Amino acid sequence: MGLKRQKVAKKTISFYKYNFSFREPFQILIDGTFCQLALKNKIQIKEQMPKYLMGEVQLCTTNCALKELETLGKELYGARIILQKFQSRRCAHLKDPVPASECLLSMLGETNPHNYFIATQDHTVTAGVKKIPGVPLLYIILNTIVLDKPCQASLDHVKAVSLGELVSTAQQQSIRSLKEERASHSRTERGGEKRGRGNRAILTL
Ligand SMILES: [Zn+2]
C-alpha cells in the first residue's frame, strides 16, 4: 500500500472526523458494483477496508442492493456472495425494492445523518453523493481502494459553517449546553441576589 495514498486518505478522514463528526467504527455502505470489481481485482474488502481507513469499520448494504444482484443473474453470483456477508441496513423499500442506486442515495437523505461512507462504482450514485455534504466516497481504481477527496459540496458546507452562515451539529450541541449552563448560572445568581443584594436584583430584573 503506497505511503502517499495512505497519507492522503488520513487527511481526508480527519476532514470528515473534524467537520462532520465521523467516528469509528466507520459505517461503509457497499453496493454490488463495488463488490464485483473488488472480486475481479482480488481485493479482500473485509481485510483491506480497515487497513486503508486506519480504523474499525462496519461493512453494510441494503436489501435493495442485494435484490438487484439477484435479478441480474449468474454473472454477479460471486459479488452477491460477498455482499450477503455484510450487515443489511433497513431501508424504506422493504416491500417494493428499488434500484440499488436509488436506495443508497435514499439512505443518505440530505445530510447523511448516520455518517455513511459509500463504496460504489455506480456513476449515478457517485453523482448523487457529490451533491450531499459530508459523504466520503470509496471506489476502486487500478486494483486499489481509493477514498475520494472531499467534494465541493462538503467544502462549501465547511466554509459556510466557518463563516457563521451555517451552524454545524457539534456547534449546535455546544451552544445548547452553553445556554443550559447560563440558565442554571443565572438562576443561582438571581437567587443569591434576592437573598443578599436587593438593589442589584432590581437592576437586573
Ligand atoms: Zn432500499
XYZ file of N, CA, C and O in Angstrom, residues 36-203:
672
model
N -18.328 -6.377 -7.096
C -17.974 -7.047 -8.335
C -16.550 -6.697 -8.767
O -15.762 -7.564 -9.120
N -16.217 -5.416 -8.699
C -14.880 -5.005 -9.109
C -13.819 -5.460 -8.103
O -12.697 -5.788 -8.484
N -14.196 -5.477 -6.829
C -13.272 -5.961 -5.801
C -12.928 -7.425 -6.077
O -11.768 -7.834 -6.030
N -13.949 -8.185 -6.411
C -13.769 -9.605 -6.706
C -12.862 -9.790 -7.928
O -11.929 -10.587 -7.916
N -13.140 -9.021 -8.956
C -12.365 -9.088 -10.196
C -10.898 -8.751 -9.946
O -9.997 -9.326 -10.546
N -10.660 -7.800 -9.044
C -9.300 -7.360 -8.758
C -8.679 -8.052 -7.547
O -7.635 -7.639 -7.052
N -9.384 -9.087 -7.063
C -8.901 -9.853 -5.907
C -8.619 -8.976 -4.690
O -7.622 -9.136 -3.980
N -9.498 -8.022 -4.467
C -9.378 -7.175 -3.279
C -10.279 -7.757 -2.193
O -11.470 -7.943 -2.401
N -9.691 -8.078 -1.048
C -10.477 -8.569 0.078
C -11.004 -7.356 0.850
O -10.267 -6.738 1.625
N -12.251 -7.027 0.624
C -12.822 -5.817 1.218
C -12.677 -5.820 2.738
O -12.259 -4.836 3.339
N -13.003 -6.957 3.330
C -13.012 -7.059 4.787
C -11.632 -6.809 5.403
O -11.512 -6.257 6.495
N -10.598 -7.219 4.678
C -9.238 -7.006 5.180
C -8.709 -5.632 4.815
O -8.064 -4.962 5.620
N -8.970 -5.253 3.573
C -8.382 -4.012 3.066
C -9.006 -2.743 3.637
O -8.312 -1.763 3.891
N -10.304 -2.771 3.823
C -11.010 -1.545 4.204
C -10.515 -0.961 5.532
O -10.175 0.215 5.594
N -10.447 -1.780 6.609
C -9.964 -1.196 7.868
C -8.502 -0.749 7.812
O -8.125 0.237 8.428
N -7.703 -1.472 7.011
C -6.298 -1.088 6.864
C -6.197 0.274 6.209
O -5.482 1.157 6.654
N -6.924 0.405 5.122
C -6.841 1.637 4.341
C -7.412 2.828 5.120
O -6.874 3.923 5.082
N -8.498 2.606 5.825
C -9.126 3.708 6.569
C -8.524 3.874 7.968
O -8.915 4.753 8.725
N -7.594 3.008 8.291
C -6.880 3.083 9.571
C -7.832 3.125 10.756
O -7.686 3.950 11.663
N -8.807 2.257 10.731
C -9.739 2.228 11.844
C -10.751 1.105 11.697
O -10.794 0.424 10.663
N -11.539 0.943 12.717
C -12.579 -0.085 12.687
C -13.663 0.293 11.695
O -14.047 1.458 11.611
N -14.158 -0.703 10.965
C -15.232 -0.426 10.013
C -16.395 -1.390 10.222
O -16.220 -2.489 10.748
N -17.550 -0.958 9.820
C -18.735 -1.799 9.819
C -19.211 -1.851 8.366
O -19.639 -0.837 7.822
N -19.060 -3.025 7.746
C -19.441 -3.136 6.340
C -20.928 -3.439 6.255
O -21.418 -4.358 6.898
N -21.638 -2.676 5.464
C -23.076 -2.904 5.371
C -23.623 -2.627 3.977
O -22.937 -2.073 3.117
N -24.844 -3.049 3.770
C -25.509 -2.849 2.482
C -27.015 -2.734 2.733
O -27.425 -2.589 3.884
N -27.795 -2.786 1.663
C -29.252 -2.757 1.867
C -29.890 -3.935 1.132
O -29.290 -4.532 0.244
N -31.104 -4.199 1.508
C -31.861 -5.266 0.885
C -32.043 -5.019 -0.620
O -31.949 -5.929 -1.436
N -32.274 -3.776 -0.989
C -32.448 -3.430 -2.405
C -31.199 -3.763 -3.216
O -31.290 -4.278 -4.327
N -30.023 -3.456 -2.646
C -28.770 -3.739 -3.339
C -28.618 -5.248 -3.554
O -28.195 -5.706 -4.621
N -28.993 -6.019 -2.552
C -28.927 -7.478 -2.660
C -29.919 -8.000 -3.699
O -29.580 -8.832 -4.539
N -31.134 -7.485 -3.617
C -32.178 -7.908 -4.549
C -31.779 -7.631 -5.991
O -32.009 -8.446 -6.887
N -31.158 -6.476 -6.196
C -30.750 -6.110 -7.550
C -29.742 -7.121 -8.101
O -29.839 -7.550 -9.246
N -28.802 -7.525 -7.271
C -27.810 -8.514 -7.699
C -28.473 -9.841 -8.044
O -28.082 -10.516 -8.989
N -29.481 -10.194 -7.272
C -30.193 -11.450 -7.545
C -30.833 -11.425 -8.917
O -30.748 -12.373 -9.681
N -31.441 -10.293 -9.235
C -32.149 -10.218 -10.518
C -31.179 -10.137 -11.691
O -31.539 -10.437 -12.811
N -29.954 -9.707 -11.435
C -29.002 -9.573 -12.537
C -28.359 -10.905 -12.927
O -27.615 -10.979 -13.896
N -28.622 -11.930 -12.118
C -28.264 -13.270 -12.558
C -26.878 -13.787 -12.250
O -26.174 -13.253 -11.405
N -26.535 -14.854 -12.980
C -25.361 -15.668 -12.670
C -24.031 -14.912 -12.690
O -23.147 -15.192 -11.906
N -23.932 -13.997 -13.620
C -22.675 -13.274 -13.786
C -22.236 -12.586 -12.488
O -21.053 -12.376 -12.264
N -23.224 -12.228 -11.677
C -22.922 -11.483 -10.459
C -23.037 -12.337 -9.200
O -23.084 -11.819 -8.101
N -23.017 -13.642 -9.391
C -23.181 -14.547 -8.257
C -22.104 -14.323 -7.200
O -22.380 -14.232 -6.008
N -20.853 -14.198 -7.649
C -19.728 -14.002 -6.728
C -19.889 -12.738 -5.905
O -19.688 -12.737 -4.682
N -20.269 -11.664 -6.588
C -20.457 -10.381 -5.909
C -21.569 -10.491 -4.875
O -21.490 -9.930 -3.782
N -22.587 -11.260 -5.244
C -23.729 -11.434 -4.341
C -23.309 -12.152 -3.059
O -23.718 -11.808 -1.963
N -22.469 -13.176 -3.237
C -21.991 -13.929 -2.074
C -21.233 -13.016 -1.113
O -21.399 -13.096 0.105
N -20.436 -12.109 -1.675
C -19.672 -11.182 -0.828
C -20.625 -10.209 -0.126
O -20.552 -10.007 1.087
N -21.505 -9.636 -0.920
C -22.408 -8.609 -0.371
C -23.322 -9.170 0.726
O -23.626 -8.494 1.707
N -23.710 -10.418 0.543
C -24.594 -11.076 1.517
C -23.997 -11.169 2.911
O -24.711 -11.258 3.895
N -22.662 -11.158 2.959
C -21.997 -11.308 4.258
C -22.038 -10.033 5.081
O -21.764 -10.039 6.275
N -22.342 -8.927 4.416
C -22.372 -7.654 5.136
C -23.722 -7.463 5.810
O -24.729 -8.030 5.400
N -23.693 -6.616 6.835
C -24.922 -6.292 7.557
C -25.917 -5.616 6.618
O -25.545 -4.719 5.877
N -27.163 -6.053 6.667
C -28.153 -5.389 5.821
C -28.871 -4.310 6.634
O -29.505 -4.599 7.642
N -28.738 -3.071 6.179
C -29.359 -1.963 6.904
C -30.784 -1.738 6.400
O -31.053 -1.888 5.202
N -31.619 -1.383 7.315
C -33.024 -1.182 6.971
C -33.193 0.047 6.069
O -32.723 1.137 6.387
N -33.838 -0.168 4.933
C -34.130 0.959 4.047
C -35.644 1.153 4.013
O -36.381 0.423 4.663
N -36.082 2.106 3.233
C -37.513 2.428 3.226
C -38.301 1.592 2.214
O -39.473 1.839 1.969
N -37.626 0.583 1.606
C -38.281 -0.123 0.497
C -38.446 -1.612 0.755
O -38.242 -2.436 -0.143
N -38.791 -1.943 1.970
C -38.841 -3.349 2.347
C -39.803 -4.152 1.479
O -39.507 -5.276 1.076
N -40.952 -3.557 1.154
C -41.937 -4.296 0.364
C -41.688 -4.196 -1.132
O -41.893 -5.157 -1.872
N -41.278 -3.010 -1.584
C -41.015 -2.815 -3.007
C -39.597 -2.337 -3.240
O -39.333 -1.143 -3.209
N -38.696 -3.289 -3.473
C -37.291 -2.907 -3.690
C -37.142 -1.948 -4.881
O -37.851 -2.086 -5.874
N -36.232 -1.014 -4.727
C -35.934 -0.061 -5.807
C -34.515 -0.342 -6.295
O -33.791 -1.109 -5.662
N -34.106 0.272 -7.425
C -32.719 0.061 -7.869
C -31.724 0.437 -6.766
O -31.975 1.367 -6.000
N -30.615 -0.308 -6.707
C -29.616 -0.091 -5.655
C -29.165 1.368 -5.584
O -29.001 1.918 -4.500
N -28.992 1.986 -6.742
C -28.516 3.376 -6.763
C -29.496 4.294 -6.037
O -29.111 5.128 -5.223
N -30.764 4.098 -6.330
C -31.801 4.913 -5.691
C -31.836 4.667 -4.184
O -31.945 5.585 -3.373
N -31.708 3.385 -3.820
C -31.756 3.011 -2.412
C -30.589 3.617 -1.630
O -30.778 4.204 -0.563
N -29.390 3.486 -2.181
C -28.205 4.007 -1.489
C -28.332 5.506 -1.245
O -28.053 5.995 -0.148
N -28.785 6.219 -2.255
C -28.925 7.669 -2.099
C -30.004 8.014 -1.070
O -29.862 8.976 -0.323
N -31.040 7.170 -1.029
C -32.107 7.430 -0.045
C -31.605 7.230 1.386
O -32.118 7.830 2.322
N -30.592 6.376 1.535
C -30.023 6.133 2.871
C -29.262 7.358 3.404
O -29.023 7.478 4.596
N -28.900 8.229 2.488
C -28.112 9.405 2.889
C -28.976 10.602 3.239
O -28.562 11.470 4.001
N -30.165 10.632 2.657
C -31.026 11.793 2.863
C -30.335 13.044 2.349
O -29.563 12.986 1.384
N -30.555 14.140 3.031
C -29.928 15.388 2.587
C -28.658 15.703 3.365
O -27.859 16.530 2.954
N -28.504 15.049 4.522
C -27.376 15.426 5.385
C -26.551 14.246 5.878
O -25.685 14.404 6.727
N -26.810 13.049 5.372
C -26.084 11.850 5.805
C -26.016 11.726 7.329
O -24.924 11.663 7.907
N -27.148 11.692 7.989
C -27.160 11.705 9.458
C -26.480 10.495 10.110
O -26.017 10.590 11.245
N -26.407 9.358 9.414
C -25.769 8.176 10.005
C -24.285 8.077 9.665
O -23.654 7.058 9.921
N -23.767 9.136 9.061
C -22.343 9.181 8.714
C -21.872 7.970 7.906
O -20.895 7.313 8.251
N -22.588 7.674 6.850
C -22.177 6.572 5.979
C -21.044 6.991 5.053
O -21.026 8.105 4.546
N -20.123 6.059 4.839
C -19.212 6.118 3.696
C -19.974 5.370 2.595
O -20.689 4.413 2.907
N -19.785 5.731 1.343
C -20.397 4.985 0.262
C -19.302 4.358 -0.576
O -18.356 5.042 -0.997
N -19.407 3.042 -0.809
C -18.441 2.341 -1.655
C -19.161 1.852 -2.892
O -19.990 0.943 -2.820
N -18.867 2.461 -4.027
C -19.591 2.137 -5.256
C -18.760 2.422 -6.500
O -17.815 3.209 -6.456
N -19.146 1.761 -7.572
C -18.564 2.065 -8.889
C -19.678 2.610 -9.798
O -19.481 2.773 -10.978
N -20.827 2.843 -9.225
C -22.001 3.264 -9.994
C -22.012 4.791 -10.129
O -22.070 5.512 -9.131
N -21.971 5.249 -11.373
C -21.852 6.693 -11.602
C -23.082 7.477 -11.145
O -22.965 8.633 -10.765
N -24.235 6.824 -11.172
C -25.447 7.508 -10.706
C -25.307 7.824 -9.221
O -25.640 8.915 -8.763
N -24.793 6.842 -8.476
C -24.615 7.031 -7.027
C -23.545 8.093 -6.778
O -23.735 9.014 -5.983
N -22.423 7.952 -7.477
C -21.322 8.903 -7.310
C -21.793 10.332 -7.543
O -21.510 11.227 -6.744
N -22.530 10.535 -8.631
C -23.015 11.874 -8.964
C -23.943 12.396 -7.864
O -23.861 13.560 -7.470
N -24.798 11.514 -7.357
C -25.721 11.904 -6.298
C -25.002 12.239 -5.001
O -25.314 13.215 -4.326
N -24.002 11.403 -4.667
C -23.234 11.581 -3.431
C -22.543 12.944 -3.414
O -22.467 13.612 -2.388
N -22.076 13.351 -4.578
C -21.315 14.605 -4.652
C -22.175 15.851 -4.430
O -21.651 16.946 -4.297
N -23.471 15.657 -4.397
C -24.356 16.804 -4.130
C -24.660 16.947 -2.643
O -25.226 17.930 -2.194
N -24.306 15.907 -1.874
C -24.620 15.914 -0.444
C -23.351 16.195 0.356
O -22.349 15.501 0.184
N -23.374 17.200 1.230
C -22.175 17.459 2.026
C -21.930 16.354 3.060
O -22.876 15.835 3.643
N -20.655 15.988 3.218
C -20.300 15.048 4.275
C -20.529 13.580 3.968
O -20.920 12.831 4.854
N -20.286 13.167 2.728
C -20.373 11.738 2.400
C -19.046 11.283 1.778
O -18.776 11.561 0.617
N -18.207 10.570 2.539
C -16.963 10.058 1.976
C -17.264 8.987 0.921
O -18.089 8.103 1.153
N -16.580 9.092 -0.212
C -16.828 8.183 -1.329
C -15.623 7.283 -1.562
O -14.498 7.759 -1.676
N -15.888 5.978 -1.616
C -14.830 4.998 -1.878
C -15.084 4.315 -3.208
O -16.219 3.981 -3.526
N -14.020 4.139 -3.990
C -14.163 3.380 -5.229
C -12.858 2.661 -5.520
O -11.847 2.894 -4.848
N -12.905 1.798 -6.509
C -11.710 1.021 -6.839
C -11.136 1.543 -8.145
O -11.865 1.743 -9.120
N -9.839 1.813 -8.106
C -9.174 2.233 -9.331
C -7.785 1.604 -9.341
O -7.109 1.573 -8.305
N -7.389 1.070 -10.502
C -6.080 0.416 -10.630
C -5.803 -0.580 -9.503
O -4.776 -0.517 -8.827
N -6.742 -1.459 -9.280
C -6.592 -2.542 -8.296
C -6.544 -2.130 -6.839
O -6.185 -2.933 -5.979
N -6.828 -0.873 -6.535
C -6.814 -0.476 -5.135
C -8.063 0.325 -4.764
O -8.691 0.952 -5.609
N -8.370 0.294 -3.470
C -9.477 1.098 -2.966
C -8.973 2.533 -2.794
O -7.868 2.750 -2.305
N -9.790 3.464 -3.220
C -9.417 4.876 -3.083
C -10.538 5.639 -2.391
O -11.714 5.465 -2.695
N -10.135 6.468 -1.430
C -11.098 7.366 -0.791
C -11.009 8.697 -1.524
O -9.945 9.319 -1.577
N -12.126 9.104 -2.104
C -12.144 10.334 -2.885
C -11.906 11.542 -1.981
O -12.233 11.526 -0.805
N -11.345 12.581 -2.565
C -11.174 13.817 -1.791
C -12.548 14.416 -1.531
O -13.483 14.192 -2.297
N -12.680 15.210 -0.471
C -13.990 15.810 -0.196
C -14.507 16.595 -1.413
O -13.741 17.310 -2.050
N -15.776 16.395 -1.736
C -16.350 17.054 -2.907
C -16.635 18.522 -2.602
O -16.583 18.962 -1.454
N -16.966 19.257 -3.636
C -17.205 20.692 -3.489
C -18.338 20.988 -2.497
O -18.251 21.936 -1.723
N -19.360 20.153 -2.527
C -20.494 20.373 -1.616
C -20.030 20.312 -0.152
O -20.469 21.105 0.681
N -19.125 19.377 0.144
C -18.588 19.265 1.507
C -17.744 20.483 1.849
O -17.858 21.045 2.941
N -16.891 20.885 0.907
C -16.015 22.034 1.150
C -16.839 23.304 1.352
O -16.572 24.097 2.261
N -17.871 23.461 0.518
C -18.739 24.639 0.630
C -19.439 24.666 1.983
O -19.578 25.712 2.605
N -19.883 23.488 2.410
C -20.582 23.383 3.690
C -19.675 23.815 4.846
O -20.061 24.609 5.697
N -18.451 23.293 4.824
C -17.493 23.604 5.884
C -17.165 25.093 5.888
O -17.084 25.732 6.939
N -17.041 25.655 4.688
C -16.734 27.080 4.570
C -17.889 27.910 5.139
O -17.669 28.871 5.887
N -19.093 27.518 4.796
C -20.274 28.242 5.288
C -20.351 28.187 6.815
O -20.681 29.172 7.465
N -20.007 27.007 7.365
C -20.011 26.870 8.825
C -18.974 27.808 9.447
O -19.241 28.527 10.408
N -17.781 27.839 8.822
C -16.705 28.662 9.388
C -17.023 30.147 9.267
O -16.578 30.966 10.057
N -17.807 30.507 8.262
C -18.196 31.915 8.105
C -19.394 32.276 8.975
O -19.843 33.412 8.994
N -19.917 31.274 9.636
C -21.052 31.524 10.512
C -22.389 31.539 9.794
O -23.411 31.897 10.360
N -22.392 31.142 8.513
C -23.662 31.116 7.780
C -24.482 29.884 8.148
O -25.684 29.858 8.051
N -23.747 28.852 8.542
C -24.406 27.610 8.944
C -23.851 27.203 10.291
O -22.715 27.524 10.623
N -24.614 26.501 11.043
C -24.132 26.026 12.336
C -23.957 24.515 12.260
O -24.884 23.802 11.879
N -22.766 24.053 12.548
C -22.522 22.613 12.468
C -23.212 21.890 13.628
O -23.582 22.506 14.619
N -23.341 20.595 13.475
C -24.010 19.795 14.502
C -23.281 19.907 15.834
O -23.897 20.070 16.882
N -21.953 19.840 15.776
C -21.160 19.915 17.004
C -21.385 21.263 17.689
O -21.524 21.331 18.905
N -21.439 22.304 16.868
C -21.653 23.630 17.441
C -23.035 23.760 18.051
O -23.196 24.343 19.106
N -24.015 23.191 17.348
C -25.376 23.236 17.881
C -25.423 22.655 19.281
O -26.041 23.210 20.181
N -24.705 21.526 19.434
C -24.695 20.868 20.738
C -24.017 21.728 21.786
O -24.511 21.874 22.897
N -22.882 22.342 21.421
C -22.168 23.119 22.426
C -22.938 24.393 22.748
O -22.934 24.852 23.879
N -23.638 24.955 21.765
C -24.452 26.142 22.035
C -25.568 25.778 23.016
O -25.840 26.512 23.962
N -26.159 24.620 22.770
C -27.245 24.188 23.635
C -26.763 24.039 25.085
O -27.377 24.531 26.016
N -25.591 23.372 25.240
C -25.116 23.154 26.609
C -24.691 24.469 27.247
O -24.841 24.663 28.442
N -24.189 25.393 26.424
C -23.801 26.702 26.932
C -25.030 27.439 27.460
O -25.014 28.045 28.524
N -26.099 27.353 26.685
C -27.340 28.017 27.089
C -27.866 27.444 28.394
O -28.289 28.183 29.280
N -27.801 26.111 28.484
C -28.281 25.466 29.700
C -27.450 25.888 30.903
O -27.970 26.159 31.973
N -26.140 26.002 30.670
C -25.224 26.392 31.732
C -25.562 27.807 32.195
O -25.676 28.080 33.371
N -25.743 28.701 31.221
C -26.079 30.091 31.532
C -27.362 30.146 32.347
O -27.445 30.854 33.339
N -28.344 29.382 31.889
C -29.646 29.406 32.541
C -29.517 29.004 34.006
O -30.061 29.662 34.884
N -28.732 27.955 34.247
C -28.615 27.496 35.626
C -27.790 28.489 36.443
O -28.076 28.735 37.600
N -26.789 29.114 35.794
C -25.994 30.131 36.480
C -26.854 31.304 36.904
O -26.812 31.747 38.036
N -27.645 31.793 35.937
C -28.422 32.996 36.241
C -29.473 32.694 37.307
O -29.836 33.556 38.081
N -29.918 31.432 37.313
C -30.870 31.069 38.365
C -30.218 31.189 39.743
O -30.771 31.790 40.645
N -28.986 30.659 39.856
C -28.316 30.717 41.162
C -27.971 32.158 41.514
O -28.101 32.570 42.653
N -27.528 32.923 40.481
C -27.182 34.321 40.750
C -28.395 35.081 41.262
O -28.343 35.797 42.244
N -29.465 34.895 40.520
C -30.669 35.622 40.889
C -31.114 35.274 42.310
O -31.475 36.124 43.091
N -30.983 33.962 42.595
C -31.346 33.504 43.932
C -30.512 34.223 44.986
O -31.028 34.715 45.981
N -29.188 34.307 44.691
C -28.270 34.953 45.613
C -28.623 36.422 45.809
O -28.617 36.934 46.927
N -28.974 37.050 44.711
C -29.275 38.477 44.775
C -30.522 38.744 45.623
O -30.570 39.686 46.381
N -31.463 37.864 45.425
C -32.700 38.056 46.194
C -32.426 37.985 47.694
O -32.961 38.744 48.470
N -31.516 37.025 48.003
C -31.215 36.862 49.412
C -30.421 38.055 49.952
O -30.741 38.624 50.963
N -29.361 38.446 49.185
C -28.407 39.411 49.718
C -28.623 40.856 49.272
O -28.923 41.727 50.073
N -28.495 41.042 47.940
C -28.441 42.427 47.489
C -29.710 42.814 46.723
O -29.811 42.633 45.523
N -30.615 43.297 47.421
C -31.914 43.628 46.855
C -31.836 44.626 45.719
O -32.489 44.443 44.693
N -30.990 45.631 45.837
C -30.907 46.677 44.810
C -30.494 46.137 43.446
O -31.082 46.473 42.444
N -29.465 45.292 43.480
C -28.948 44.790 42.204
C -29.967 43.879 41.524
O -30.071 43.857 40.322
N -30.682 43.157 42.365
C -31.696 42.276 41.809
C -32.714 43.096 41.029
O -33.143 42.705 39.947
N -33.038 44.232 41.492
C -33.993 45.081 40.797
C -33.412 45.561 39.466
O -34.050 45.528 38.431
N -32.125 45.911 39.502
C -31.460 46.367 38.283
C -31.464 45.291 37.198
O -31.752 45.584 36.049
